[in-house]
Amino acid sequence: MKQSKLILPIIVISQFCCTSLWFAVNGVMSDLLATFNLKTSALAHLTSAVQFGFILGTLIFAVLTIADRYSPSKVFFYCALLGSLFNVGLIWDGHSLGSIVSLRFITGIFLAGIYPVGMKIAADYYKKGLGKSLGFLVGALVIGTAFPHLAKAITNTFPWQSVLILTSSLAVLGGLSVFIMVPDGPYRKPGNTLDASAFFDVFKNHKFRSAAFGYFGHMWELYAFWAFVPIILKTYSKAHPEAVFNIPVLSFLIIGIGGFACVLSGYLGQKFGAKRIAFLTLLLSCVCCLVSPLLFETKSESLFIGFLLFWGMVVIADSPLFSTLVAKNASAEIKATALTIVNCIGFSITIISIQLLNTLQESINPIFIYTLLAIGPILGLIALYNKKNNSIQHH
């Protein structure tokens, strides 16, 4: 029992350490643009490259059912080591946009063996209270994703390469922690054979389908918002020259506060039902998208930052709840594969929304483009509200 209580903190800390690889480049984007003579559009391309890699990785993991057939802790460890290696490779000073994109793509592939596999490890240990456990786990992902922005602010007097060295070192530490201290969980049911049909079979379950479609709507908004947080702050500063923002620190706070929201939503979901709380938070983030142009017009910096902090909370708070619903409504033998498949499709959707915002910010007034992020939450809310799906497991 003592070991079981220790397992979750280890997984959470390791998840934070390893997922810091995700936005490592975003934290030093301005330095990369200057060092390698890149255009501002590189932000979207480099963010999308990680997502593309993650998608390919999740496809490989899902079709080969790797995390169901092999020890998830070992899979997590090897992917953390390889991901850190390709991340730190960015410090070489002879890069072009193509080589940087390639390294981010490969890093994304190995992140597929970290994020969904970490959730699988948690699901193998916590049958009761899974939503609460995943709340902590997704919270770790959020803070890990935000961390490079803070690392940039902390290491501002050091070369930008120090952020990449720091994030890679953390990933190695996280991988080792899981490998050494987290054996296979008591509820793990290993799949004995390769089952390529699992990729398609999971969607035959309408309860699983409802949870997955809600998650897809959430993902349309999430990573586009995260990627554009520094751009949102810069856009406001240009419109209101009197506003002086520490963009790295604020970016960390706006994204990172979502970690607290994930933990809170995990507890609320356990008490009031995961589906109910997921619906509420998805609705609130939808409202944030729709009213965002009005907030760009306000002269109150405090109101604007307060709004972004609130948006940073509700944009991610439903994520552990959707993962809980997906895990609860997938059979134990292919649970890792089911989580990986949903991640794969969800991250495919993020590329479309990121590239859409990137294209539109150059052709229309950028204060209006974030209303388009409401499309995903609206469709997700419809999927959750569907009366046919009322039988979906809530807890």
Tab-separated table of C-alpha atoms in Angstrom:
chain	number	residue	atom	x	y	z
A	1	MET	CA	0.000	0.000	0.000
A	2	LYS	CA	2.856	2.347	0.827
A	3	GLN	CA	4.431	1.601	-2.530
A	4	SER	CA	1.109	2.315	-4.274
A	5	LYS	CA	0.911	5.733	-2.582
A	6	LEU	CA	4.457	6.511	-3.688
A	7	ILE	CA	3.881	5.428	-7.299
A	8	LEU	CA	1.632	8.343	-8.315
A	9	PRO	CA	4.057	11.103	-7.183
A	10	ILE	CA	6.884	9.334	-9.048
A	11	ILE	CA	4.841	9.069	-12.254
A	12	VAL	CA	3.661	12.684	-11.932
A	13	ILE	CA	7.172	14.087	-11.394
A	14	SER	CA	8.556	11.923	-14.203
A	15	GLN	CA	5.782	13.034	-16.534
A	16	PHE	CA	6.607	16.669	-15.768
A	17	CYS	CA	10.306	16.088	-16.408
A	18	CYS	CA	9.783	14.280	-19.709
A	19	THR	CA	7.034	16.449	-21.188
A	20	SER	CA	9.226	19.527	-20.775
A	21	LEU	CA	10.631	18.337	-24.123
A	22	TRP	CA	7.342	19.247	-25.803
A	23	PHE	CA	7.614	23.055	-25.880
A	24	ALA	CA	11.388	23.238	-25.313
A	25	VAL	CA	11.789	25.109	-28.606
A	26	ASN	CA	8.832	27.421	-27.941
A	27	GLY	CA	10.592	28.701	-24.835
A	28	VAL	CA	13.573	29.869	-26.910
A	29	MET	CA	11.732	30.643	-30.139
A	30	SER	CA	12.892	34.273	-30.399
A	31	ASP	CA	16.525	33.126	-30.005
A	32	LEU	CA	16.099	30.454	-32.669
A	33	LEU	CA	14.584	32.961	-35.081
A	34	ALA	CA	17.551	35.299	-34.594
A	35	THR	CA	20.291	32.629	-34.547
A	36	PHE	CA	19.176	30.723	-37.631
A	37	ASN	CA	17.529	33.581	-39.586
A	38	LEU	CA	14.076	31.997	-39.434
A	39	LYS	CA	10.780	33.685	-40.290
A	40	THR	CA	8.118	34.190	-37.614
A	41	SER	CA	6.022	31.476	-39.287
A	42	ALA	CA	8.613	28.994	-37.942
A	43	LEU	CA	6.681	29.003	-34.622
A	44	ALA	CA	3.761	27.146	-36.189
A	45	HIS	CA	5.989	24.861	-38.282
A	46	LEU	CA	8.155	23.774	-35.356
A	47	THR	CA	5.160	23.279	-33.066
A	48	SER	CA	3.399	21.273	-35.775
A	49	ALA	CA	6.550	19.190	-36.362
A	50	VAL	CA	6.392	17.890	-32.774
A	51	GLN	CA	2.691	17.168	-33.211
A	52	PHE	CA	3.335	15.321	-36.501
A	53	GLY	CA	6.031	13.242	-34.813
A	54	PHE	CA	3.731	12.495	-31.906
A	55	ILE	CA	1.016	11.409	-34.343
A	56	LEU	CA	3.327	9.051	-36.222
A	57	GLY	CA	4.627	7.708	-32.918
A	58	THR	CA	1.134	7.075	-31.577
A	59	LEU	CA	0.184	5.325	-34.837
A	60	ILE	CA	3.190	3.018	-34.522
A	61	PHE	CA	2.538	2.378	-30.825
A	62	ALA	CA	-1.184	1.795	-31.420
A	63	VAL	CA	-0.928	-0.499	-34.452
A	64	LEU	CA	1.869	-2.552	-32.854
A	65	THR	CA	0.146	-2.374	-29.391
A	66	ILE	CA	3.627	-1.813	-27.934
A	67	ALA	CA	2.672	-0.524	-24.474
A	68	ASP	CA	0.181	-3.380	-24.022
A	69	ARG	CA	2.615	-6.112	-25.089
A	70	TYR	CA	5.753	-4.813	-23.336
A	71	SER	CA	6.458	-3.315	-19.915
A	72	PRO	CA	5.082	0.277	-20.015
A	73	SER	CA	7.783	1.445	-17.594
A	74	LYS	CA	10.547	0.231	-19.916
A	75	VAL	CA	8.838	1.784	-22.942
A	76	PHE	CA	8.583	5.087	-21.034
A	77	PHE	CA	12.279	4.916	-20.072
A	78	TYR	CA	13.670	4.226	-23.551
A	79	CYS	CA	11.481	6.902	-25.140
A	80	ALA	CA	12.574	9.457	-22.526
A	81	LEU	CA	16.251	8.747	-23.275
A	82	LEU	CA	15.846	8.967	-27.041
A	83	GLY	CA	13.591	12.030	-26.867
A	84	SER	CA	16.138	13.871	-24.723
A	85	LEU	CA	18.916	12.997	-27.179
A	86	PHE	CA	17.138	14.490	-30.184
A	87	ASN	CA	16.032	17.513	-28.165
A	88	VAL	CA	19.552	18.434	-27.078
A	89	GLY	CA	20.721	17.974	-30.671
A	90	LEU	CA	19.254	21.416	-31.378
A	91	ILE	CA	22.195	23.140	-29.685
A	92	TRP	CA	24.418	22.540	-32.756
A	93	ASP	CA	25.011	25.887	-34.458
A	94	GLY	CA	24.922	24.641	-38.050
A	95	HIS	CA	21.171	24.008	-38.243
A	96	SER	CA	18.739	25.029	-40.980
A	97	LEU	CA	14.947	25.172	-40.641
A	98	GLY	CA	14.779	21.699	-42.187
A	99	SER	CA	17.153	20.098	-39.684
A	100	ILE	CA	15.426	21.774	-36.718
A	101	VAL	CA	12.017	20.611	-37.975
A	102	SER	CA	13.418	17.076	-38.373
A	103	LEU	CA	14.742	16.969	-34.815
A	104	ARG	CA	11.439	18.258	-33.425
A	105	PHE	CA	9.584	15.646	-35.488
A	106	ILE	CA	11.692	12.798	-34.074
A	107	THR	CA	11.346	14.181	-30.535
A	108	GLY	CA	7.560	14.079	-31.068
A	109	ILE	CA	7.761	10.398	-32.032
A	110	PHE	CA	9.326	9.522	-28.694
A	111	LEU	CA	6.870	11.697	-26.758
A	112	ALA	CA	4.281	9.144	-27.929
A	113	GLY	CA	5.996	6.685	-25.598
A	114	ILE	CA	5.830	9.126	-22.686
A	115	TYR	CA	2.471	10.906	-22.370
A	116	PRO	CA	-0.080	8.164	-23.211
A	117	VAL	CA	2.168	5.472	-21.728
A	118	GLY	CA	2.344	7.446	-18.476
A	119	MET	CA	-1.463	7.442	-18.380
A	120	LYS	CA	-1.438	3.696	-19.055
A	121	ILE	CA	0.940	3.146	-16.095
A	122	ALA	CA	-1.401	5.152	-13.850
A	123	ALA	CA	-4.420	3.174	-15.091
A	124	ASP	CA	-2.549	-0.058	-14.228
A	125	TYR	CA	-2.206	1.106	-10.618
A	126	TYR	CA	-5.423	3.006	-9.901
A	127	LYS	CA	-8.741	1.413	-10.751
A	128	LYS	CA	-10.622	3.509	-8.191
A	129	GLY	CA	-9.939	7.214	-8.284
A	130	LEU	CA	-8.479	7.020	-11.783
A	131	GLY	CA	-9.876	10.476	-12.653
A	132	LYS	CA	-8.080	12.043	-9.692
A	133	SER	CA	-4.851	10.252	-10.622
A	134	LEU	CA	-5.048	11.367	-14.241
A	135	GLY	CA	-5.791	14.898	-13.014
A	136	PHE	CA	-2.362	14.953	-11.380
A	137	LEU	CA	-0.788	13.308	-14.418
A	138	VAL	CA	-2.192	15.720	-17.001
A	139	GLY	CA	-1.385	18.540	-14.596
A	140	ALA	CA	2.243	17.391	-14.774
A	141	LEU	CA	2.057	17.485	-18.576
A	142	VAL	CA	0.729	21.047	-18.455
A	143	ILE	CA	3.455	22.322	-16.138
A	144	GLY	CA	6.051	20.388	-18.134
A	145	THR	CA	4.769	22.025	-21.316
A	146	ALA	CA	4.886	25.472	-19.698
A	147	PHE	CA	8.261	24.957	-18.027
A	148	PRO	CA	10.519	25.954	-20.981
A	149	HIS	CA	9.007	29.464	-20.849
A	150	LEU	CA	9.976	29.717	-17.173
A	151	ALA	CA	13.367	28.152	-17.886
A	152	LYS	CA	13.965	30.861	-20.482
A	153	ALA	CA	13.159	33.567	-17.919
A	154	ILE	CA	15.360	31.948	-15.259
A	155	THR	CA	18.328	31.359	-17.593
A	156	ASN	CA	18.006	34.694	-19.386
A	157	THR	CA	21.621	35.572	-18.591
A	158	PHE	CA	22.823	32.218	-19.999
A	159	PRO	CA	22.938	31.110	-23.656
A	160	TRP	CA	19.575	29.895	-24.999
A	161	GLN	CA	21.060	26.412	-25.422
A	162	SER	CA	20.930	26.011	-21.633
A	163	VAL	CA	17.125	25.640	-21.818
A	164	LEU	CA	17.503	22.657	-24.170
A	165	ILE	CA	20.225	21.082	-22.015
A	166	LEU	CA	18.047	21.539	-18.916
A	167	THR	CA	14.918	20.023	-20.482
A	168	SER	CA	16.861	17.042	-21.869
A	169	SER	CA	18.492	16.444	-18.477
A	170	LEU	CA	15.084	16.495	-16.801
A	171	ALA	CA	13.749	13.969	-19.338
A	172	VAL	CA	16.601	11.551	-18.587
A	173	LEU	CA	15.924	11.932	-14.855
A	174	GLY	CA	12.200	11.290	-15.369
A	175	GLY	CA	12.784	8.205	-17.485
A	176	LEU	CA	15.217	6.733	-14.975
A	177	SER	CA	12.795	7.359	-12.096
A	178	VAL	CA	10.034	5.354	-13.754
A	179	PHE	CA	12.416	2.590	-14.851
A	180	ILE	CA	13.901	2.126	-11.379
A	181	MET	CA	10.942	2.814	-9.085
A	182	VAL	CA	7.732	1.942	-11.006
A	183	PRO	CA	7.260	-1.768	-11.768
A	184	ASP	CA	4.303	-2.990	-13.818
A	185	GLY	CA	1.018	-2.238	-12.049
A	186	PRO	CA	-1.306	-4.793	-10.403
A	187	TYR	CA	-4.161	-4.125	-12.847
A	188	ARG	CA	-2.042	-4.550	-15.967
A	189	LYS	CA	-3.362	-7.151	-18.395
A	190	PRO	CA	-0.686	-7.619	-21.040
A	191	GLY	CA	-1.718	-8.286	-24.618
A	192	ASN	CA	0.064	-11.415	-25.778
A	193	THR	CA	-0.136	-10.955	-29.527
A	194	LEU	CA	-0.021	-8.249	-32.151
A	195	ASP	CA	-3.586	-7.020	-32.746
A	196	ALA	CA	-3.693	-4.464	-35.558
A	197	SER	CA	-7.515	-4.537	-35.585
A	198	ALA	CA	-7.564	-2.902	-32.123
A	199	PHE	CA	-7.006	0.466	-33.804
A	200	PHE	CA	-10.449	0.232	-35.406
A	201	ASP	CA	-12.344	-1.938	-32.929
A	202	VAL	CA	-12.261	0.567	-30.058
A	203	PHE	CA	-14.614	2.961	-31.890
A	204	LYS	CA	-17.359	0.324	-32.140
A	205	ASN	CA	-18.151	1.074	-28.494
A	206	HIS	CA	-20.476	4.130	-28.546
A	207	LYS	CA	-19.548	5.057	-24.946
A	208	PHE	CA	-15.886	5.186	-25.948
A	209	ARG	CA	-16.792	7.100	-29.118
A	210	SER	CA	-18.618	9.852	-27.204
A	211	ALA	CA	-15.688	10.412	-24.847
A	212	ALA	CA	-13.235	10.395	-27.767
A	213	PHE	CA	-15.200	12.915	-29.836
A	214	GLY	CA	-15.478	15.242	-26.842
A	215	TYR	CA	-11.700	14.992	-26.480
A	216	PHE	CA	-11.170	15.781	-30.166
A	217	GLY	CA	-13.177	19.005	-29.835
A	218	HIS	CA	-11.094	19.952	-26.798
A	219	MET	CA	-7.841	19.314	-28.702
A	220	TRP	CA	-8.824	21.631	-31.576
A	221	GLU	CA	-8.554	24.495	-29.105
A	222	LEU	CA	-5.873	23.408	-26.633
A	223	TYR	CA	-2.514	23.345	-28.418
A	224	ALA	CA	-3.348	26.253	-30.696
A	225	PHE	CA	-4.066	28.341	-27.605
A	226	TRP	CA	-0.865	27.161	-25.886
A	227	ALA	CA	1.301	27.793	-28.958
A	228	PHE	CA	-0.120	31.292	-29.454
A	229	VAL	CA	-0.037	32.511	-25.830
A	230	PRO	CA	3.183	34.540	-26.429
A	231	ILE	CA	1.653	35.890	-29.674
A	232	ILE	CA	-1.555	36.861	-27.836
A	233	LEU	CA	0.509	38.807	-25.293
A	234	LYS	CA	2.539	40.515	-28.040
A	235	THR	CA	-0.638	41.409	-29.952
A	236	TYR	CA	-2.103	43.091	-26.875
A	237	SER	CA	1.180	44.941	-26.189
A	238	LYS	CA	1.221	46.335	-29.728
A	239	ALA	CA	-2.357	47.587	-29.393
A	240	HIS	CA	-1.650	49.004	-25.920
A	241	PRO	CA	1.973	50.322	-25.864
A	242	GLU	CA	1.629	51.229	-22.199
A	243	ALA	CA	1.378	47.510	-21.348
A	244	VAL	CA	4.784	46.085	-20.428
A	245	PHE	CA	4.683	42.296	-20.140
A	246	ASN	CA	7.321	39.774	-19.124
A	247	ILE	CA	6.183	37.412	-21.846
A	248	PRO	CA	8.185	34.268	-20.817
A	249	VAL	CA	6.965	34.444	-17.207
A	250	LEU	CA	3.374	35.249	-18.162
A	251	SER	CA	3.370	32.472	-20.780
A	252	PHE	CA	4.499	30.020	-18.096
A	253	LEU	CA	1.792	31.192	-15.683
A	254	ILE	CA	-1.030	31.181	-18.260
A	255	ILE	CA	-0.183	27.680	-19.482
A	256	GLY	CA	1.052	26.335	-16.146
A	257	ILE	CA	-2.030	27.341	-14.132
A	258	GLY	CA	-3.807	24.646	-16.116
A	259	GLY	CA	-1.903	22.090	-14.046
A	260	PHE	CA	-3.771	23.242	-10.932
A	261	ALA	CA	-7.030	23.171	-12.922
A	262	CYS	CA	-6.414	19.532	-13.930
A	263	VAL	CA	-5.949	18.457	-10.320
A	264	LEU	CA	-9.073	20.390	-9.289
A	265	SER	CA	-11.164	18.945	-12.131
A	266	GLY	CA	-9.976	15.450	-11.217
A	267	TYR	CA	-11.398	15.868	-7.698
A	268	LEU	CA	-14.591	17.528	-8.985
A	269	GLY	CA	-15.057	14.809	-11.591
A	270	GLN	CA	-14.773	12.142	-8.912
A	271	LYS	CA	-17.453	13.873	-6.832
A	272	PHE	CA	-19.906	15.129	-9.489
A	273	GLY	CA	-19.131	12.918	-12.475
A	274	ALA	CA	-16.365	13.198	-15.069
A	275	LYS	CA	-18.751	13.780	-17.978
A	276	ARG	CA	-20.622	16.584	-16.186
A	277	ILE	CA	-17.457	18.502	-15.232
A	278	ALA	CA	-15.927	17.921	-18.681
A	279	PHE	CA	-19.030	19.422	-20.294
A	280	LEU	CA	-18.909	22.471	-18.016
A	281	THR	CA	-15.214	23.219	-18.557
A	282	LEU	CA	-15.508	22.681	-22.316
A	283	LEU	CA	-18.424	25.137	-22.355
A	284	LEU	CA	-16.417	27.741	-20.404
A	285	SER	CA	-13.412	27.468	-22.730
A	286	CYS	CA	-15.780	27.823	-25.694
A	287	VAL	CA	-17.075	31.086	-24.204
A	288	CYS	CA	-13.471	32.304	-23.768
A	289	CYS	CA	-12.837	31.745	-27.481
A	290	LEU	CA	-15.946	33.677	-28.485
A	291	VAL	CA	-15.405	36.695	-26.213
A	292	SER	CA	-11.625	36.957	-26.795
A	293	PRO	CA	-11.887	39.909	-29.284
A	294	LEU	CA	-13.601	42.000	-26.612
A	295	LEU	CA	-10.756	41.440	-24.158
A	296	PHE	CA	-8.155	42.665	-26.649
A	297	GLU	CA	-9.976	46.006	-26.576
A	298	THR	CA	-9.839	46.454	-22.795
A	299	LYS	CA	-7.324	48.954	-21.441
A	300	SER	CA	-7.046	47.080	-18.167
A	301	GLU	CA	-3.914	44.915	-18.240
A	302	SER	CA	-5.060	43.129	-15.076
A	303	LEU	CA	-8.397	42.210	-16.631
A	304	PHE	CA	-6.681	40.926	-19.783
A	305	ILE	CA	-4.158	38.802	-17.868
A	306	GLY	CA	-6.893	37.581	-15.517
A	307	PHE	CA	-8.934	36.495	-18.525
A	308	LEU	CA	-5.969	34.617	-20.025
A	309	LEU	CA	-5.282	32.897	-16.698
A	310	PHE	CA	-8.919	31.775	-16.518
A	311	TRP	CA	-8.768	30.595	-20.133
A	312	GLY	CA	-5.523	28.762	-19.319
A	313	MET	CA	-7.417	26.859	-16.626
A	314	VAL	CA	-10.589	25.894	-18.476
A	315	VAL	CA	-8.831	25.079	-21.757
A	316	ILE	CA	-7.127	22.047	-20.167
A	317	ALA	CA	-9.284	21.173	-17.124
A	318	ASP	CA	-11.389	18.712	-19.138
A	319	SER	CA	-8.388	16.782	-20.498
A	320	PRO	CA	-7.911	14.324	-17.588
A	321	LEU	CA	-11.683	13.825	-17.482
A	322	PHE	CA	-11.816	12.828	-21.150
A	323	SER	CA	-8.815	10.531	-20.643
A	324	THR	CA	-10.613	8.976	-17.671
A	325	LEU	CA	-13.765	8.396	-19.723
A	326	VAL	CA	-11.719	6.912	-22.568
A	327	ALA	CA	-9.805	4.599	-20.197
A	328	LYS	CA	-12.984	3.515	-18.364
A	329	ASN	CA	-14.765	2.657	-21.598
A	330	ALA	CA	-11.952	0.654	-23.222
A	331	SER	CA	-11.254	-3.016	-22.461
A	332	ALA	CA	-8.287	-3.639	-20.146
A	333	GLU	CA	-6.277	-5.636	-22.710
A	334	ILE	CA	-6.095	-2.708	-25.160
A	335	LYS	CA	-6.330	0.222	-22.731
A	336	ALA	CA	-2.924	1.641	-23.679
A	337	THR	CA	-3.731	1.249	-27.359
A	338	ALA	CA	-7.103	2.993	-26.912
A	339	LEU	CA	-5.507	5.938	-25.077
A	340	THR	CA	-2.797	6.123	-27.738
A	341	ILE	CA	-5.292	6.059	-30.633
A	342	VAL	CA	-7.321	8.897	-29.134
A	343	ASN	CA	-4.129	10.882	-28.560
A	344	CYS	CA	-3.078	10.223	-32.159
A	345	ILE	CA	-6.287	11.590	-33.675
A	346	GLY	CA	-6.496	14.432	-31.169
A	347	PHE	CA	-3.002	15.663	-31.967
A	348	SER	CA	-3.691	15.398	-35.705
A	349	ILE	CA	-6.496	17.892	-35.143
A	350	THR	CA	-4.140	20.287	-33.320
A	351	ILE	CA	-1.994	20.707	-36.431
A	352	ILE	CA	-4.978	21.930	-38.447
A	353	SER	CA	-5.973	24.559	-35.871
A	354	ILE	CA	-2.370	25.738	-35.320
A	355	GLN	CA	-1.733	26.137	-39.047
A	356	LEU	CA	-5.118	27.813	-39.531
A	357	LEU	CA	-4.308	30.492	-36.935
A	358	ASN	CA	-0.825	30.886	-38.385
A	359	THR	CA	-2.251	31.564	-41.871
A	360	LEU	CA	-5.054	33.864	-40.748
A	361	GLN	CA	-2.952	36.073	-38.454
A	362	GLU	CA	-1.238	37.486	-41.562
A	363	SER	CA	-4.409	38.139	-43.537
A	364	ILE	CA	-6.981	39.395	-41.010
A	365	ASN	CA	-6.956	41.336	-37.740
A	366	PRO	CA	-5.331	38.835	-35.310
A	367	ILE	CA	-7.673	39.730	-32.431
A	368	PHE	CA	-10.489	37.876	-34.215
A	369	ILE	CA	-8.741	34.625	-35.142
A	370	TYR	CA	-9.131	32.969	-31.721
A	371	THR	CA	-12.917	32.859	-32.088
A	372	LEU	CA	-12.324	30.031	-34.588
A	373	LEU	CA	-11.024	27.886	-31.743
A	374	ALA	CA	-14.643	27.681	-30.508
A	375	ILE	CA	-15.453	25.284	-33.383
A	376	GLY	CA	-13.852	22.360	-31.538
A	377	PRO	CA	-15.553	22.872	-28.166
A	378	ILE	CA	-18.926	23.335	-29.868
A	379	LEU	CA	-18.604	19.997	-31.682
A	380	GLY	CA	-17.275	18.360	-28.506
A	381	LEU	CA	-20.251	19.626	-26.511
A	382	ILE	CA	-22.617	18.189	-29.114
A	383	ALA	CA	-20.873	14.797	-28.843
A	384	LEU	CA	-21.189	14.830	-25.039
A	385	TYR	CA	-24.785	16.054	-25.030
A	386	ASN	CA	-26.000	13.381	-27.453
A	387	LYS	CA	-28.761	11.506	-25.581
A	388	LYS	CA	-27.584	8.208	-27.044
A	389	ASN	CA	-24.384	8.643	-25.083
A	390	ASN	CA	-25.960	9.299	-21.697
A	391	SER	CA	-24.964	5.778	-20.650
A	392	ILE	CA	-21.271	6.689	-20.814
A	393	GLN	CA	-19.521	5.929	-17.532
A	394	HIS	CA	-19.284	9.115	-15.468
A	395	HIS	CA	-16.727	8.106	-12.840
